Amino acid sequence: QTVVTQEPSFSVSPGGTVTLTCGLSSGSVSTSYYPSWYQQTPGQTPRTLIYNTNTRSSGVPDRFSGSILGNKAALTITGAQADDESDYYCVLYMGSGISVFGGGTKVTVL
Amino acid sequence: QLQLQESGPGLVKPSETLSLTCTVSGGSISSNGYYWGWVRQPPGKGLEWIGTIYYSGTTYYNPSLKSRVTLSVDTSKNQFSLKLGSVTAADTAVYFCARHSSGSLFDPWGQGTLVTVSS
């Protein structure tokens, strides 16, 4: 089964920029995988940030943006703030009704 | 405003069947183009898609769980349900239901319910 890969952790300074990626163990991610991104703090329900590669969910600040970078989907946080410290998950649509989550990236703001 | 709420036992014995229901309010489960999914998260671990169902009854399952999972829908009650058989401690997790649309969009989510598998 195809594995969706994410960096285990990232650290960013307040006001800094960080780009998280979402790849495949085999092959390249394209818009055809409809990548989406979720933010989750411990004990909370996931919050939708981005869907269909680069569409921001309602109420999500524009410092969050989605794209395809090379052969991966990417989530960029520009001007990181303290409350961006969370776990971030991507999910890809594999076709035939199958969705696969990545393992998540823990982002620390310090 | 669409809301989802999971319900079901919080404790299940090993080898038995885990059963959860998700009640949808503020909208119809029969809305065209929207599917309904289940996602779980073991304590301290990541999210895992379990399966998705359309109001017509069409189902899609995670291949790694397919042999043990059954999804169903009750449009008269605006609910959909999850059954996971032959559970072990590895199935202990918070189980979320969510509307599933546009490829990989899960939104909104239910608040989640913790199910512990233990004797």
PDB file of C-alpha atoms in Angstrom:
ATOM      1  CA  GLN A   1       0.000   0.000   0.000  1.00  0.00           C
ATOM      2  CA  THR A   2       1.245   3.488  -0.845  1.00  0.00           C
ATOM      3  CA  VAL A   3       2.550   5.468   2.097  1.00  0.00           C
ATOM      4  CA  VAL A   4       2.008   9.212   2.392  1.00  0.00           C
ATOM      5  CA  THR A   5       5.130  10.823   3.813  1.00  0.00           C
ATOM      6  CA  GLN A   6       5.504  13.914   5.978  1.00  0.00           C
ATOM      7  CA  GLU A   7       8.398  15.330   7.935  1.00  0.00           C
ATOM      8  CA  PRO A   8       8.102  14.168  11.569  1.00  0.00           C
ATOM      9  CA  SER A   9       8.866  17.606  12.966  1.00  0.00           C
ATOM     10  CA  PHE A  10       9.772  21.163  12.095  1.00  0.00           C
ATOM     11  CA  SER A  11      10.812  24.152  14.128  1.00  0.00           C
ATOM     12  CA  VAL A  12      10.142  27.750  13.086  1.00  0.00           C
ATOM     13  CA  SER A  13      10.843  31.086  14.689  1.00  0.00           C
ATOM     14  CA  PRO A  14       7.987  33.493  15.409  1.00  0.00           C
ATOM     15  CA  GLY A  15       7.414  35.516  12.258  1.00  0.00           C
ATOM     16  CA  GLY A  16       9.308  33.000  10.173  1.00  0.00           C
ATOM     17  CA  THR A  17       8.232  30.851   7.261  1.00  0.00           C
ATOM     18  CA  VAL A  18       8.033  27.086   7.162  1.00  0.00           C
ATOM     19  CA  THR A  19       7.037  24.741   4.361  1.00  0.00           C
ATOM     20  CA  LEU A  20       5.717  21.293   5.187  1.00  0.00           C
ATOM     21  CA  THR A  21       5.572  18.657   2.489  1.00  0.00           C
ATOM     22  CA  CYS A  22       3.385  15.679   1.677  1.00  0.00           C
ATOM     23  CA  GLY A  23       4.834  13.031  -0.607  1.00  0.00           C
ATOM     24  CA  LEU A  24       4.356   9.489  -1.771  1.00  0.00           C
ATOM     25  CA  SER A  25       6.537   6.483  -1.063  1.00  0.00           C
ATOM     26  CA  SER A  26       6.269   5.809  -4.773  1.00  0.00           C
ATOM     27  CA  GLY A  27       5.451   8.432  -7.350  1.00  0.00           C
ATOM     28  CA  SER A  28       4.660  12.125  -7.431  1.00  0.00           C
ATOM     29  CA  VAL A  29       1.838  14.099  -5.892  1.00  0.00           C
ATOM     30  CA  SER A  30      -0.208  16.188  -8.294  1.00  0.00           C
ATOM     31  CA  THR A  31      -3.447  18.125  -8.084  1.00  0.00           C
ATOM     32  CA  SER A  32      -5.185  14.896  -9.096  1.00  0.00           C
ATOM     33  CA  TYR A  33      -4.621  13.677  -5.554  1.00  0.00           C
ATOM     34  CA  TYR A  34      -6.701  16.614  -4.219  1.00  0.00           C
ATOM     35  CA  PRO A  35      -4.324  17.176  -1.294  1.00  0.00           C
ATOM     36  CA  SER A  36      -5.783  18.678   1.844  1.00  0.00           C
ATOM     37  CA  TRP A  37      -4.222  19.827   5.098  1.00  0.00           C
ATOM     38  CA  TYR A  38      -5.446  19.734   8.685  1.00  0.00           C
ATOM     39  CA  GLN A  39      -4.205  21.348  11.868  1.00  0.00           C
ATOM     40  CA  GLN A  40      -4.669  19.598  15.188  1.00  0.00           C
ATOM     41  CA  THR A  41      -3.694  20.523  18.704  1.00  0.00           C
ATOM     42  CA  PRO A  42      -3.664  17.782  21.365  1.00  0.00           C
ATOM     43  CA  GLY A  43      -7.127  16.709  22.443  1.00  0.00           C
ATOM     44  CA  GLN A  44      -8.840  18.744  19.756  1.00  0.00           C
ATOM     45  CA  THR A  45     -10.705  17.955  16.570  1.00  0.00           C
ATOM     46  CA  PRO A  46      -8.728  18.456  13.345  1.00  0.00           C
ATOM     47  CA  ARG A  47      -9.267  21.828  11.704  1.00  0.00           C
ATOM     48  CA  THR A  48      -9.374  22.055   7.939  1.00  0.00           C
ATOM     49  CA  LEU A  49      -6.805  24.468   6.541  1.00  0.00           C
ATOM     50  CA  ILE A  50      -6.473  23.720   2.838  1.00  0.00           C
ATOM     51  CA  TYR A  51      -8.284  21.481   0.366  1.00  0.00           C
ATOM     52  CA  ASN A  52      -8.005  20.788  -3.374  1.00  0.00           C
ATOM     53  CA  THR A  53      -4.302  21.632  -3.189  1.00  0.00           C
ATOM     54  CA  ASN A  54      -4.637  25.363  -2.531  1.00  0.00           C
ATOM     55  CA  THR A  55      -8.176  26.332  -1.503  1.00  0.00           C
ATOM     56  CA  ARG A  56      -8.207  27.884   1.929  1.00  0.00           C
ATOM     57  CA  SER A  57     -11.043  26.758   4.186  1.00  0.00           C
ATOM     58  CA  SER A  58     -13.410  29.382   5.537  1.00  0.00           C
ATOM     59  CA  GLY A  59     -11.851  31.484   8.267  1.00  0.00           C
ATOM     60  CA  VAL A  60      -8.299  30.279   7.707  1.00  0.00           C
ATOM     61  CA  PRO A  61      -5.824  33.177   7.683  1.00  0.00           C
ATOM     62  CA  ASP A  62      -3.953  33.819   4.456  1.00  0.00           C
ATOM     63  CA  ARG A  63      -0.618  33.074   6.100  1.00  0.00           C
ATOM     64  CA  PHE A  64      -1.498  29.454   5.341  1.00  0.00           C
ATOM     65  CA  SER A  65      -1.127  28.477   1.701  1.00  0.00           C
ATOM     66  CA  GLY A  66      -1.079  25.232  -0.239  1.00  0.00           C
ATOM     67  CA  SER A  67       0.737  24.292  -3.413  1.00  0.00           C
ATOM     68  CA  ILE A  68       2.526  21.589  -5.352  1.00  0.00           C
ATOM     69  CA  LEU A  69       6.301  21.886  -4.992  1.00  0.00           C
ATOM     70  CA  GLY A  70       8.214  19.527  -7.203  1.00  0.00           C
ATOM     71  CA  ASN A  71       6.728  16.100  -6.659  1.00  0.00           C
ATOM     72  CA  LYS A  72       5.016  16.860  -3.357  1.00  0.00           C
ATOM     73  CA  ALA A  73       2.101  18.807  -1.960  1.00  0.00           C
ATOM     74  CA  ALA A  74       3.171  21.612   0.319  1.00  0.00           C
ATOM     75  CA  LEU A  75       1.732  23.709   3.122  1.00  0.00           C
ATOM     76  CA  THR A  76       3.498  26.993   3.766  1.00  0.00           C
ATOM     77  CA  ILE A  77       3.027  29.018   6.928  1.00  0.00           C
ATOM     78  CA  THR A  78       4.226  32.588   6.419  1.00  0.00           C
ATOM     79  CA  GLY A  79       4.729  34.754   9.482  1.00  0.00           C
ATOM     80  CA  ALA A  80       4.364  31.927  11.985  1.00  0.00           C
ATOM     81  CA  GLN A  81       2.616  32.721  15.231  1.00  0.00           C
ATOM     82  CA  ALA A  82       2.754  31.000  18.593  1.00  0.00           C
ATOM     83  CA  ASP A  83      -0.668  29.449  18.167  1.00  0.00           C
ATOM     84  CA  ASP A  84       0.460  27.775  14.939  1.00  0.00           C
ATOM     85  CA  GLU A  85       2.275  25.291  17.148  1.00  0.00           C
ATOM     86  CA  SER A  86       0.322  22.128  16.305  1.00  0.00           C
ATOM     87  CA  ASP A  87       0.367  18.854  14.452  1.00  0.00           C
ATOM     88  CA  TYR A  88      -0.301  19.128  10.729  1.00  0.00           C
ATOM     89  CA  TYR A  89      -1.690  16.293   8.644  1.00  0.00           C
ATOM     90  CA  CYS A  90      -2.045  15.979   4.917  1.00  0.00           C
ATOM     91  CA  VAL A  91      -4.381  13.570   3.199  1.00  0.00           C
ATOM     92  CA  LEU A  92      -4.352  12.429  -0.406  1.00  0.00           C
ATOM     93  CA  TYR A  93      -7.107  10.941  -2.511  1.00  0.00           C
ATOM     94  CA  MET A  94      -5.744   7.817  -4.202  1.00  0.00           C
ATOM     95  CA  GLY A  95      -8.743   7.194  -6.435  1.00  0.00           C
ATOM     96  CA  SER A  96     -11.359   4.438  -6.202  1.00  0.00           C
ATOM     97  CA  GLY A  97     -12.684   6.063  -3.050  1.00  0.00           C
ATOM     98  CA  ILE A  98      -9.471   5.584  -1.085  1.00  0.00           C
ATOM     99  CA  SER A  99      -7.959   8.344   1.061  1.00  0.00           C
ATOM    100  CA  VAL A 100      -4.662   8.121   2.909  1.00  0.00           C
ATOM    101  CA  PHE A 101      -3.403  10.364   5.702  1.00  0.00           C
ATOM    102  CA  GLY A 102       0.214  11.218   6.168  1.00  0.00           C
ATOM    103  CA  GLY A 103       1.873  10.530   9.492  1.00  0.00           C
ATOM    104  CA  GLY A 104       1.733  14.170  10.521  1.00  0.00           C
ATOM    105  CA  THR A 105       4.293  16.895  11.185  1.00  0.00           C
ATOM    106  CA  LYS A 106       4.741  18.412  14.614  1.00  0.00           C
ATOM    107  CA  VAL A 107       5.482  22.129  14.264  1.00  0.00           C
ATOM    108  CA  THR A 108       7.165  23.962  17.106  1.00  0.00           C
ATOM    109  CA  VAL A 109       7.285  27.762  17.158  1.00  0.00           C
ATOM    110  CA  LEU A 110      10.255  29.015  19.155  1.00  0.00           C
TER     111      LEU A 110
ATOM    112  CA  GLN B   1     -24.691  24.833  10.328  1.00  0.00           C
ATOM    113  CA  LEU B   2     -23.899  21.193   9.759  1.00  0.00           C
ATOM    114  CA  GLN B   3     -22.937  19.272  12.875  1.00  0.00           C
ATOM    115  CA  LEU B   4     -21.917  15.680  13.438  1.00  0.00           C
ATOM    116  CA  GLN B   5     -21.970  13.732  16.689  1.00  0.00           C
ATOM    117  CA  GLU B   6     -20.549  10.302  17.380  1.00  0.00           C
ATOM    118  CA  SER B   7     -22.188   7.952  19.866  1.00  0.00           C
ATOM    119  CA  GLY B   8     -21.584   4.442  21.098  1.00  0.00           C
ATOM    120  CA  PRO B   9     -19.892   2.390  23.814  1.00  0.00           C
ATOM    121  CA  GLY B  10     -16.617   3.691  25.136  1.00  0.00           C
ATOM    122  CA  LEU B  11     -15.380   0.248  26.130  1.00  0.00           C
ATOM    123  CA  VAL B  12     -15.323  -2.879  23.994  1.00  0.00           C
ATOM    124  CA  LYS B  13     -13.898  -6.286  24.855  1.00  0.00           C
ATOM    125  CA  PRO B  14     -11.196  -7.890  22.714  1.00  0.00           C
ATOM    126  CA  SER B  15     -12.531 -10.015  19.841  1.00  0.00           C
ATOM    127  CA  GLU B  16     -15.915  -8.277  19.990  1.00  0.00           C
ATOM    128  CA  THR B  17     -17.414  -5.744  17.579  1.00  0.00           C
ATOM    129  CA  LEU B  18     -17.058  -2.007  17.967  1.00  0.00           C
ATOM    130  CA  SER B  19     -20.207  -0.152  16.929  1.00  0.00           C
ATOM    131  CA  LEU B  20     -20.529   3.600  16.545  1.00  0.00           C
ATOM    132  CA  THR B  21     -23.159   5.888  15.078  1.00  0.00           C
ATOM    133  CA  CYS B  22     -22.766   9.390  13.708  1.00  0.00           C
ATOM    134  CA  THR B  23     -25.816  11.638  13.801  1.00  0.00           C
ATOM    135  CA  VAL B  24     -25.907  14.486  11.302  1.00  0.00           C
ATOM    136  CA  SER B  25     -27.838  17.648  12.143  1.00  0.00           C
ATOM    137  CA  GLY B  26     -28.308  20.940  10.354  1.00  0.00           C
ATOM    138  CA  GLY B  27     -28.373  19.279   6.947  1.00  0.00           C
ATOM    139  CA  SER B  28     -29.408  16.161   5.092  1.00  0.00           C
ATOM    140  CA  ILE B  29     -27.227  13.087   4.864  1.00  0.00           C
ATOM    141  CA  SER B  30     -28.814  12.568   1.442  1.00  0.00           C
ATOM    142  CA  SER B  31     -27.314  15.759  -0.014  1.00  0.00           C
ATOM    143  CA  ASN B  32     -25.975  15.092  -3.493  1.00  0.00           C
ATOM    144  CA  GLY B  33     -22.243  14.959  -3.822  1.00  0.00           C
ATOM    145  CA  TYR B  34     -21.455  14.563  -0.148  1.00  0.00           C
ATOM    146  CA  TYR B  35     -20.081  11.418   1.381  1.00  0.00           C
ATOM    147  CA  TRP B  36     -19.681  10.499   5.040  1.00  0.00           C
ATOM    148  CA  GLY B  37     -16.521   9.140   6.539  1.00  0.00           C
ATOM    149  CA  TRP B  38     -14.881   7.690   9.605  1.00  0.00           C
ATOM    150  CA  VAL B  39     -11.354   8.523  10.773  1.00  0.00           C
ATOM    151  CA  ARG B  40      -9.586   7.272  13.877  1.00  0.00           C
ATOM    152  CA  GLN B  41      -6.605   8.320  15.947  1.00  0.00           C
ATOM    153  CA  PRO B  42      -4.887   5.992  18.436  1.00  0.00           C
ATOM    154  CA  PRO B  43      -3.617   7.764  21.544  1.00  0.00           C
ATOM    155  CA  GLY B  44      -0.516   9.785  20.713  1.00  0.00           C
ATOM    156  CA  LYS B  45      -0.557   8.730  17.062  1.00  0.00           C
ATOM    157  CA  GLY B  46      -1.721  10.053  13.717  1.00  0.00           C
ATOM    158  CA  LEU B  47      -4.994  10.039  11.839  1.00  0.00           C
ATOM    159  CA  GLU B  48      -6.159   6.999   9.865  1.00  0.00           C
ATOM    160  CA  TRP B  49      -9.010   6.924   7.355  1.00  0.00           C
ATOM    161  CA  ILE B  50     -11.323   3.980   8.026  1.00  0.00           C
ATOM    162  CA  GLY B  51     -13.953   4.254   5.342  1.00  0.00           C
ATOM    163  CA  THR B  52     -16.567   6.359   3.594  1.00  0.00           C
ATOM    164  CA  ILE B  53     -20.197   5.833   2.639  1.00  0.00           C
ATOM    165  CA  TYR B  54     -22.603   7.582   0.295  1.00  0.00           C
ATOM    166  CA  TYR B  55     -26.272   7.941   1.193  1.00  0.00           C
ATOM    167  CA  SER B  56     -27.096   5.390  -1.494  1.00  0.00           C
ATOM    168  CA  GLY B  57     -25.096   2.818   0.454  1.00  0.00           C
ATOM    169  CA  THR B  58     -21.992   2.790  -1.732  1.00  0.00           C
ATOM    170  CA  THR B  59     -18.990   2.154   0.484  1.00  0.00           C
ATOM    171  CA  TYR B  60     -15.239   2.576   0.313  1.00  0.00           C
ATOM    172  CA  TYR B  61     -12.903   1.016   2.864  1.00  0.00           C
ATOM    173  CA  ASN B  62      -9.286   1.312   3.933  1.00  0.00           C
ATOM    174  CA  PRO B  63      -7.733  -1.837   2.435  1.00  0.00           C
ATOM    175  CA  SER B  64      -5.925  -2.563   5.697  1.00  0.00           C
ATOM    176  CA  LEU B  65      -9.226  -2.660   7.609  1.00  0.00           C
ATOM    177  CA  LYS B  66     -11.591  -3.822   4.908  1.00  0.00           C
ATOM    178  CA  SER B  67     -12.001  -7.366   6.184  1.00  0.00           C
ATOM    179  CA  ARG B  68     -13.276  -6.128   9.559  1.00  0.00           C
ATOM    180  CA  VAL B  69     -15.221  -2.947   8.705  1.00  0.00           C
ATOM    181  CA  THR B  70     -18.828  -2.430   7.730  1.00  0.00           C
ATOM    182  CA  LEU B  71     -20.385   0.973   7.129  1.00  0.00           C
ATOM    183  CA  SER B  72     -24.103   1.564   6.843  1.00  0.00           C
ATOM    184  CA  VAL B  73     -26.439   4.524   6.487  1.00  0.00           C
ATOM    185  CA  ASP B  74     -29.954   5.254   7.760  1.00  0.00           C
ATOM    186  CA  THR B  75     -31.314   8.198   5.816  1.00  0.00           C
ATOM    187  CA  SER B  76     -34.561   8.238   7.811  1.00  0.00           C
ATOM    188  CA  LYS B  77     -32.588   9.001  10.965  1.00  0.00           C
ATOM    189  CA  ASN B  78     -29.907  11.089   9.239  1.00  0.00           C
ATOM    190  CA  GLN B  79     -27.281   8.743  10.636  1.00  0.00           C
ATOM    191  CA  PHE B  80     -24.457   6.574   9.434  1.00  0.00           C
ATOM    192  CA  SER B  81     -22.715   3.839  11.352  1.00  0.00           C
ATOM    193  CA  LEU B  82     -19.446   1.979  11.752  1.00  0.00           C
ATOM    194  CA  LYS B  83     -18.924  -1.616  12.791  1.00  0.00           C
ATOM    195  CA  LEU B  84     -15.401  -2.918  13.338  1.00  0.00           C
ATOM    196  CA  GLY B  85     -15.137  -6.597  14.134  1.00  0.00           C
ATOM    197  CA  SER B  86     -12.598  -8.740  15.978  1.00  0.00           C
ATOM    198  CA  VAL B  87     -11.135  -5.765  17.794  1.00  0.00           C
ATOM    199  CA  THR B  88      -7.837  -5.807  19.642  1.00  0.00           C
ATOM    200  CA  ALA B  89      -6.037  -3.286  21.826  1.00  0.00           C
ATOM    201  CA  ALA B  90      -4.598  -1.795  18.631  1.00  0.00           C
ATOM    202  CA  ASP B  91      -8.099  -0.553  17.773  1.00  0.00           C
ATOM    203  CA  THR B  92      -8.178   1.669  20.858  1.00  0.00           C
ATOM    204  CA  ALA B  93      -8.544   5.162  19.446  1.00  0.00           C
ATOM    205  CA  VAL B  94     -10.578   8.311  19.213  1.00  0.00           C
ATOM    206  CA  TYR B  95     -13.058   7.725  16.399  1.00  0.00           C
ATOM    207  CA  PHE B  96     -14.204  10.735  14.385  1.00  0.00           C
ATOM    208  CA  CYS B  97     -16.976  10.984  11.850  1.00  0.00           C
ATOM    209  CA  ALA B  98     -16.844  13.675   9.178  1.00  0.00           C
ATOM    210  CA  ARG B  99     -18.435  14.770   5.951  1.00  0.00           C
ATOM    211  CA  HIS B 100     -16.193  13.665   3.096  1.00  0.00           C
ATOM    212  CA  SER B 101     -16.196  15.574  -0.175  1.00  0.00           C
ATOM    213  CA  SER B 102     -14.065  16.882  -3.000  1.00  0.00           C
ATOM    214  CA  GLY B 103     -11.511  14.101  -3.022  1.00  0.00           C
ATOM    215  CA  SER B 104      -9.847  14.337   0.340  1.00  0.00           C
ATOM    216  CA  LEU B 105     -11.799  17.026   2.161  1.00  0.00           C
ATOM    217  CA  PHE B 106     -13.097  15.973   5.576  1.00  0.00           C
ATOM    218  CA  ASP B 107     -15.187  18.820   6.995  1.00  0.00           C
ATOM    219  CA  PRO B 108     -16.894  19.323   9.344  1.00  0.00           C
ATOM    220  CA  TRP B 109     -15.794  16.782  11.925  1.00  0.00           C
ATOM    221  CA  GLY B 110     -17.589  15.349  14.904  1.00  0.00           C
ATOM    222  CA  GLN B 111     -15.970  15.946  18.271  1.00  0.00           C
ATOM    223  CA  GLY B 112     -14.687  12.371  18.377  1.00  0.00           C
ATOM    224  CA  THR B 113     -15.310   9.577  20.824  1.00  0.00           C
ATOM    225  CA  LEU B 114     -12.707   7.488  22.614  1.00  0.00           C
ATOM    226  CA  VAL B 115     -13.182   3.755  22.322  1.00  0.00           C
ATOM    227  CA  THR B 116     -11.011   1.567  24.497  1.00  0.00           C
ATOM    228  CA  VAL B 117     -10.577  -2.113  23.780  1.00  0.00           C
ATOM    229  CA  SER B 118      -9.973  -3.927  27.023  1.00  0.00           C
ATOM    230  CA  SER B 119     -11.274  -6.868  28.979  1.00  0.00           C
TER     231      SER B 119
END
